[in-house]
Coordinates of C-alpha atoms in Angstrom, one line a residue:
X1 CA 18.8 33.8 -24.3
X2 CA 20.7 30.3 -25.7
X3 CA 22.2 32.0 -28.6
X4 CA 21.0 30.6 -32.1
X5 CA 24.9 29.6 -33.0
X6 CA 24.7 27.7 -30.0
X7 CA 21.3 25.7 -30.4
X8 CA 22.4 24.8 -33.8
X9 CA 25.8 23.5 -32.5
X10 CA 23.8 21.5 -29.9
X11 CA 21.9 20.1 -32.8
X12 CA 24.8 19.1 -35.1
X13 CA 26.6 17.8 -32.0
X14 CA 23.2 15.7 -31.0
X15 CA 22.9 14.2 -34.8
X16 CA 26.7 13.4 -34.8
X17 CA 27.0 11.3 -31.8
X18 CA 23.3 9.8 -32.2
X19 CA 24.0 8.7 -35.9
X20 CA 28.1 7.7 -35.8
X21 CA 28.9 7.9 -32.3
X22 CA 30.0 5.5 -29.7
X23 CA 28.5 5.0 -26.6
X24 CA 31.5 7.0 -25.2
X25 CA 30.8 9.8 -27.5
X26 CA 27.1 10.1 -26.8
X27 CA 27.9 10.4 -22.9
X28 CA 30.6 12.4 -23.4
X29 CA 28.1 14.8 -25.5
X30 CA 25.4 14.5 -23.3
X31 CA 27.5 15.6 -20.2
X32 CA 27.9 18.6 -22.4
X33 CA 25.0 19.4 -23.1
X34 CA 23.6 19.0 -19.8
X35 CA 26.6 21.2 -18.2
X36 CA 25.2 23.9 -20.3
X37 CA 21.5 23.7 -19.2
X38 CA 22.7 23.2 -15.7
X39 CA 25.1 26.3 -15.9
X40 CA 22.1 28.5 -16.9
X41 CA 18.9 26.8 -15.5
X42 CA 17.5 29.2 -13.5
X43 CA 17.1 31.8 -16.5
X44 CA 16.4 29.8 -19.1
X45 CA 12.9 30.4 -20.4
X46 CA 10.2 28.0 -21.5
X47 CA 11.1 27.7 -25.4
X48 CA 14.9 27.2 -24.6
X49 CA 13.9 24.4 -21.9
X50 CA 12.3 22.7 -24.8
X51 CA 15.3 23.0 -26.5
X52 CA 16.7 20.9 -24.4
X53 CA 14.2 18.1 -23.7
X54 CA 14.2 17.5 -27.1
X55 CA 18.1 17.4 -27.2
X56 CA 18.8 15.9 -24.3
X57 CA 15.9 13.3 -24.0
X58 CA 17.1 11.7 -27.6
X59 CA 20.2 11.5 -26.3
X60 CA 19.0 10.0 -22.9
X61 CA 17.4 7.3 -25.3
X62 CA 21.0 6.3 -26.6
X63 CA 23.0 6.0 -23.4
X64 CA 23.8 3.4 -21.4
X65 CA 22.0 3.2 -17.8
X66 CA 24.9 4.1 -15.7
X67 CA 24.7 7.0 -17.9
X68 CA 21.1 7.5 -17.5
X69 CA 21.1 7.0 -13.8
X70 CA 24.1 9.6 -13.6
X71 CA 21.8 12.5 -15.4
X72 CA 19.0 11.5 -13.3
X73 CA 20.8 12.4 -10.2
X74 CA 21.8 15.6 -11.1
X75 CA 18.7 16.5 -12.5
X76 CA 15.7 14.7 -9.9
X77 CA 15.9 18.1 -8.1
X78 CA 15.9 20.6 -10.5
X79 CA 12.9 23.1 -10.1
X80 CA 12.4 24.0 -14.4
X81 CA 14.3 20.7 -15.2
X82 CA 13.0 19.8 -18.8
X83 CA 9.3 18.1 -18.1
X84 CA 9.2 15.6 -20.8
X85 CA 12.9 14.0 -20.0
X86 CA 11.7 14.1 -16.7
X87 CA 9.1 11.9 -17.3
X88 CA 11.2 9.9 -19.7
X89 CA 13.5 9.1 -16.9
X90 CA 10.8 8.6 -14.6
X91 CA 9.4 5.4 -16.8
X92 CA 13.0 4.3 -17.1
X93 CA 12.7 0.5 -15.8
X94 CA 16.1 0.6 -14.2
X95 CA 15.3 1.8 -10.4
X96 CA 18.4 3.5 -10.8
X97 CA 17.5 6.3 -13.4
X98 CA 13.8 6.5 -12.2
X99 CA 14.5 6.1 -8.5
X100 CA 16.1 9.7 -8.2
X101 CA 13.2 11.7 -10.4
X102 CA 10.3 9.6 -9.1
X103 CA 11.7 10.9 -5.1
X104 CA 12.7 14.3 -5.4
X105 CA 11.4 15.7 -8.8
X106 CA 8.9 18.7 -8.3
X107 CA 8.4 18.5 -12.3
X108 CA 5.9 15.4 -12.1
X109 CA 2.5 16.1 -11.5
X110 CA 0.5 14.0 -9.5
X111 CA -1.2 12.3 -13.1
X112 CA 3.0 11.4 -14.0
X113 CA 3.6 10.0 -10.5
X114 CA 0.0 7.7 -10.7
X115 CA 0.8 6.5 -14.2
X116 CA 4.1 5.5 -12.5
X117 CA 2.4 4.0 -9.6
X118 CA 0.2 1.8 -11.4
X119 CA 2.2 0.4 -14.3
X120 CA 5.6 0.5 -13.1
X121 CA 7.4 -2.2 -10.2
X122 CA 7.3 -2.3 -6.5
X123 CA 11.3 -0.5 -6.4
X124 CA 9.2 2.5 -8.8
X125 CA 6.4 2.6 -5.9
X126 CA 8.8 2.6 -3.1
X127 CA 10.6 5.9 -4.4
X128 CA 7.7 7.6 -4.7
X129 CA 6.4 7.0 -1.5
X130 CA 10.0 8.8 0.0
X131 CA 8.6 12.6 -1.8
X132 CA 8.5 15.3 0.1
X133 CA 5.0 15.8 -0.6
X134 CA 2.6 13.2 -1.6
X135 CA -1.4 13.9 -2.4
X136 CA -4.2 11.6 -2.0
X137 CA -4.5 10.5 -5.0
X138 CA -1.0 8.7 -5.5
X139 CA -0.9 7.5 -2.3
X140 CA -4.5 5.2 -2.9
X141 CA -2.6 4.0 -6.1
X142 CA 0.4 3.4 -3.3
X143 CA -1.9 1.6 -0.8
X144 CA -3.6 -0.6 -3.5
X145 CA -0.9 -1.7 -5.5
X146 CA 2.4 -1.6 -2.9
X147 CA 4.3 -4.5 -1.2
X148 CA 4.8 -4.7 2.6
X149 CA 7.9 -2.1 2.0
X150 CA 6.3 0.4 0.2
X151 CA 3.4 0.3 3.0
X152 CA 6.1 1.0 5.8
X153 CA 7.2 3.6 4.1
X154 CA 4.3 5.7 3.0
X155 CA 2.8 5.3 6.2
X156 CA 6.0 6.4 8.0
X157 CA 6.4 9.6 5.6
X158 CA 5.0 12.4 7.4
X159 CA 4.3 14.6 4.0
X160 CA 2.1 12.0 2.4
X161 CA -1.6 12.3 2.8
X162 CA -4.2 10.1 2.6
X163 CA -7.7 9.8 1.9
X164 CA -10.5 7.9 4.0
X165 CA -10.5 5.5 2.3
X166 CA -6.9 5.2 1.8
X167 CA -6.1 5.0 5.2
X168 CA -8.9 2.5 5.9
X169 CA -7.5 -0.1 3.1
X170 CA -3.8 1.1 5.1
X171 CA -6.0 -0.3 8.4
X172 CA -6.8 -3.4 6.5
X173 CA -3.5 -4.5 4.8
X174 CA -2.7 -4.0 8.3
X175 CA -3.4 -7.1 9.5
X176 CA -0.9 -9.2 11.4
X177 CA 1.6 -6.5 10.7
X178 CA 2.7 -5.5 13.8
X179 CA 5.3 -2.5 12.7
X180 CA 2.7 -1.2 10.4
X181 CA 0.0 -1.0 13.2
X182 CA 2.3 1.1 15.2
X183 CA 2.9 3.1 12.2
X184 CA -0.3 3.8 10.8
X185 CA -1.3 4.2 14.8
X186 CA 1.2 7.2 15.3
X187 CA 0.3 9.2 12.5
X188 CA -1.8 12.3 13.2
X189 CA -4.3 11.9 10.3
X190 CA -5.7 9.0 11.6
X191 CA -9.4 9.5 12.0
X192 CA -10.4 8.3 15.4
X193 CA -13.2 5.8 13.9
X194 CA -10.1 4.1 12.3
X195 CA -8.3 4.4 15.5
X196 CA -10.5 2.3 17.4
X197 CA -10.6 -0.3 14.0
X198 CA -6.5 -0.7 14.1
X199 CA -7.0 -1.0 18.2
X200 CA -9.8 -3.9 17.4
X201 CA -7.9 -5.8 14.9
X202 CA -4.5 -5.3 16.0
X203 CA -2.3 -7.8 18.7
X204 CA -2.4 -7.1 21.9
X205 CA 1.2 -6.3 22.3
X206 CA 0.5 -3.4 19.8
X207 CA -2.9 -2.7 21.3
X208 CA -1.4 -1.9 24.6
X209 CA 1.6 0.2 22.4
X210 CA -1.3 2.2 20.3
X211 CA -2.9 3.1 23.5
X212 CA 0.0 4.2 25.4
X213 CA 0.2 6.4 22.6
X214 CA -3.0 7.7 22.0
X215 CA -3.5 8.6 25.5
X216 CA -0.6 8.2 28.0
X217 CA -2.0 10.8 30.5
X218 CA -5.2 9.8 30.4
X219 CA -6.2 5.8 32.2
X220 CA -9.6 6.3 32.6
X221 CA -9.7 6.5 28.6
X222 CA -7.2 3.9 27.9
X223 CA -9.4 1.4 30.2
X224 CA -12.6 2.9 28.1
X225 CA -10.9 1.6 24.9
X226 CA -9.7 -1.7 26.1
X227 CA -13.2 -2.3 27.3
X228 CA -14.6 -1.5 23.7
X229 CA -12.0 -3.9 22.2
X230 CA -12.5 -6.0 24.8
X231 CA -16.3 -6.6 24.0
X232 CA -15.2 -6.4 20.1
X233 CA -13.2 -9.2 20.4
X234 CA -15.7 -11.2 22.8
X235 CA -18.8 -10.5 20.3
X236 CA -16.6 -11.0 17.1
X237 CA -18.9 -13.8 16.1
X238 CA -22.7 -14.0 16.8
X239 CA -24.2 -16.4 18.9
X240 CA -25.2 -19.5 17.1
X241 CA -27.6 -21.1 20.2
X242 CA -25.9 -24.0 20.0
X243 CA -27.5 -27.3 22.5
X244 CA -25.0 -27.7 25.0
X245 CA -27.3 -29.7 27.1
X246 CA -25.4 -32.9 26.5
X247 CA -21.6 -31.3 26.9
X248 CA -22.7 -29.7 29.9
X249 CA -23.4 -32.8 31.5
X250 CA -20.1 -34.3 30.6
X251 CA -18.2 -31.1 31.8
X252 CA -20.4 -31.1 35.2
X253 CA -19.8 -35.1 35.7
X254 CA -15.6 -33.8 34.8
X255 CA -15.7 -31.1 37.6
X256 CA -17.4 -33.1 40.4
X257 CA -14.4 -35.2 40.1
X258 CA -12.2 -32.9 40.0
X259 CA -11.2 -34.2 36.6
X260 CA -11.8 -31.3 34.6
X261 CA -8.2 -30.0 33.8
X262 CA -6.1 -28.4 31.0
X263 CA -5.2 -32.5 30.2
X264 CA -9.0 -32.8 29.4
X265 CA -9.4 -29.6 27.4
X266 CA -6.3 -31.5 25.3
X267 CA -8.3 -34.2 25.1
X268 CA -11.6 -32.7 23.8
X269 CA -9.6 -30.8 21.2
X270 CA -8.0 -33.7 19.9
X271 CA -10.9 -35.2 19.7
X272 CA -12.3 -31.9 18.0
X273 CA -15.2 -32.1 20.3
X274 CA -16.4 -27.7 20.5
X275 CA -18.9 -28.3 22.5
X276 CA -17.2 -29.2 24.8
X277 CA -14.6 -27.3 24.8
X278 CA -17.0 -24.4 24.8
X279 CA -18.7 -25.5 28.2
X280 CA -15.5 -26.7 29.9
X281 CA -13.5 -23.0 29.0
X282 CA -16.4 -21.3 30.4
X283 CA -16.8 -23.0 33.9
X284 CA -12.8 -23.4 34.2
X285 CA -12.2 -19.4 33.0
X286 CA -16.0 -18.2 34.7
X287 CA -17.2 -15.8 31.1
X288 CA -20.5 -16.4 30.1
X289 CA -21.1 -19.4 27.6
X290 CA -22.1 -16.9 24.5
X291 CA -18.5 -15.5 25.6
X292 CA -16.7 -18.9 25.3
X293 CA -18.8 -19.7 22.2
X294 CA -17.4 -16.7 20.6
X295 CA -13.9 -17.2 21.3
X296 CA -13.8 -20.7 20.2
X297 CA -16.0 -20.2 16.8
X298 CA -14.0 -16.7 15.8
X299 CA -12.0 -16.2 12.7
X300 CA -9.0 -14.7 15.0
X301 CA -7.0 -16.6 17.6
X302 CA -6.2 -13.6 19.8
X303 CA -9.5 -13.8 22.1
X304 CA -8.0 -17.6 22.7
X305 CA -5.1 -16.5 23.4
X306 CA -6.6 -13.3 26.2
X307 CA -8.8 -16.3 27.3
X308 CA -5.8 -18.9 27.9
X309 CA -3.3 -16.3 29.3
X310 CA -5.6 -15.0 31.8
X311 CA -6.7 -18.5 33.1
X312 CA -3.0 -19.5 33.4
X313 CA -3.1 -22.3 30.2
X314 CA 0.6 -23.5 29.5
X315 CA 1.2 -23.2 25.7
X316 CA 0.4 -26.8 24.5
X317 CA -3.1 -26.2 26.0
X318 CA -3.6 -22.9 24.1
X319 CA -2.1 -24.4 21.0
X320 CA -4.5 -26.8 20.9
X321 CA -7.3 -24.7 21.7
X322 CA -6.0 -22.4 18.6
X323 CA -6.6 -25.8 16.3
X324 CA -9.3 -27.1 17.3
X325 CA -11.4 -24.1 16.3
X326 CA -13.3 -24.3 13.2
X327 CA -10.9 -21.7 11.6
X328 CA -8.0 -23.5 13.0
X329 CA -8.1 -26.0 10.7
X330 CA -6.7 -23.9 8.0
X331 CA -3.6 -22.1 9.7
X332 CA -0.6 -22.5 8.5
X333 CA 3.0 -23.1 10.5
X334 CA 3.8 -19.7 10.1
X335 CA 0.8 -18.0 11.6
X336 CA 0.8 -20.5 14.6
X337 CA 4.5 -18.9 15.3
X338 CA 2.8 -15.4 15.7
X339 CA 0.1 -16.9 17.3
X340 CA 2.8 -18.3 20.0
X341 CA 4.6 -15.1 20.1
X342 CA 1.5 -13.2 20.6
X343 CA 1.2 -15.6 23.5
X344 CA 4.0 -15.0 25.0
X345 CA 4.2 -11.3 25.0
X346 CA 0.7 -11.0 26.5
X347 CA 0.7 -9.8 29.9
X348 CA -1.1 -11.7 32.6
X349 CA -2.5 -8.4 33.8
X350 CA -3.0 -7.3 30.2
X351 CA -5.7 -10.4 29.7
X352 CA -6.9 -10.9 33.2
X353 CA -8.2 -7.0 32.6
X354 CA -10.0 -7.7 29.5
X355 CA -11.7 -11.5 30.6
X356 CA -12.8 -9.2 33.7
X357 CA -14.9 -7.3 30.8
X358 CA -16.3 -10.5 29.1
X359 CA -16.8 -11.9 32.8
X360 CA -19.4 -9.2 33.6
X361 CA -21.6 -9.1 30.3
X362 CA -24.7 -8.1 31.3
X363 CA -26.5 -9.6 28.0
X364 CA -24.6 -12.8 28.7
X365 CA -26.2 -16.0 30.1
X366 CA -24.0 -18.0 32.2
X367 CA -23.5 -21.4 32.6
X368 CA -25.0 -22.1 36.3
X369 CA -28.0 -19.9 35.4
X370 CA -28.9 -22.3 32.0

């Protein structure tokens, strides 16, 4: 038992350097004071503990934050560590008190670590996503409110658990994050129906990556999956029945001349003429015209990209295929850059495999039969 001469010297010492000491004398006393709760911890019971919360969290109040942050540290870890100076230092805005408690303190219950989560800044959500353990319900608060960092590393942490619908928003913030793909791809928790979504929306450099992965052993499967995201990709957009009656008779004039060339596919995009465009990719590639309709009028580049790759398309052909789609008019530079490096790390054989797929749609019409 913390002896009553004791507590009433912690007391007197507490009023002394809160009311007429210096900030010296206020760390100096609360290094004191915490050396004594540290020295006996482990048998202190629950009335002396609050004894020193109250002690040491008014004097946490008064410190500077190097001060603060040094307490913190030697604290975080403590197993019956005082709860409400836990959760004092835990709200601290300095990373560097917080930081420490908010990582490795088993005193804050999963209600502390939310409150944190949702009020508190991105450097506040990135310690808590390192614990050691992590429930459902602080990591949704993680998903919904973190920055790119924070998703890396709650999605790399083993320990932290998510819900359905936490690792479906994880899928979704996913987008045109290639490191996160692989990392929400190689966790273990990963319902398969949220597999096959990441596989669907993700680039085909991490597609083929996420498969490997999935499956190595297994081809047959692999090619079963490709083939799903293959017909994904090529249905992404419904058909609209547009009348192509006059662009195929442009394109036919084009190839009877052996004029129809990736110069002339330049040409119609510059000229923004789809239609076109439409026709001429699918008698110059050989998928069905539904199939070239949907890669040209889709909200994602990629199936361009498959389509362009496979038929051989230098860059400055593809890029202008990318643009001269109706979403192309809004990308910006920065996603044209992925959009090129996406290009470039496709593999022949990666996109030659999947335009075999759209090739031999059996609901498809193609162009010689309309």
């Amino acid at each position: 038992m913390l002896a009553a001469t004791a507590r009433d010297t912690l007391i007197l010492d507490l009023e002394d350097a809160i009311v007429r000491g210096s900030d010296d004398k206020r760390t100096e006393a609360l290094r004191r004071i915490a050396d004594l709760f540290f020295a006996g911890a482990e048998a202190y019971d629950e009335q002396q503990i609050a004894l020193f919360d109250d002690v040491i969290g008014r004097l946490a109040g008064a410190i500077e934050d190097a001060a603060r942050a040094e307490l913190a540290v030697r604290i975080a870890p403590v197993e019956n560590a005082p709860p409400r100076l836990i959760r004092q230092l835990a709200n601290d805005e300095s990373i560097e008190v917080a930081g420490p408690v908010l990582s490795q303190s088993p005193r804050l219950t999963d209600d502390d670590l939310i409150d944190v989560a949702r009020t508190k800044s991105q450097a506040h959500l990135l310690a808590i996503s390192e614990r050691d353990a992590i429930s459902p319900p602080v990591t949704d608060v993680l998903v919904a409110r973190g920055d790119r960092g924070v998703m890396h590393s709650v999605t790399a942490n083993t320990a932290a658990r998510f819900s359905n619908a936490g690792l479906a928003s994880l899928v979704e913030r996913s987008d045109e994050d290639e490191a996160l793909q692989m990392a929400i791809g190689r966790r273990r928790d990963l319902p398969p129906q949220l597999f096959r979504t990441l596989i669907a929306t993700a680039t085909q450099a991490v597609q083929k990556r996420l498969l490997a992965v999935a499956n190595p052993r297994d081809a047959r499967e692999v090619q079963r999956v490709l083939a799903t995201v293959a017909d994904r990709i090529g249905a992404a957009v419904a058909p609209q029945r547009r009348d192509y009656t006059a662009a195929r008779h442009t394109v036919e004039e084009l190839r009877a001349r052996n004029a129809l060339s990736e110069a002339r596919l330049q040409a119609f995009a510059s000229k923004a003429m789809v239609d076109e465009l439409v026709v001429a990719l699918a008698v110059m590639t050989g998928v069905p015209l539904d199939v070239a309709e949907r890669v040209m009028l889709g909200t994602r580049p990629d199936p361009v990209l498959i389509l362009g790759k496979a038929a051989g398309f230098a860059w400055p052909t593809v890029r202008a295929l990318v643009l001269a789609r109706p979403a192309g008019s809004t990308m910006v530079p920065a996603a044209l850059e992925r959009a090129l490096a996406h290009f470039e790390s496709l593999s022949l054989q990666t996109a030659q495999r999947v335009v075999r797929f759209w090739q031999v749609r059996r609901d498809s019409v193609t162009v010689a039969a309309e």
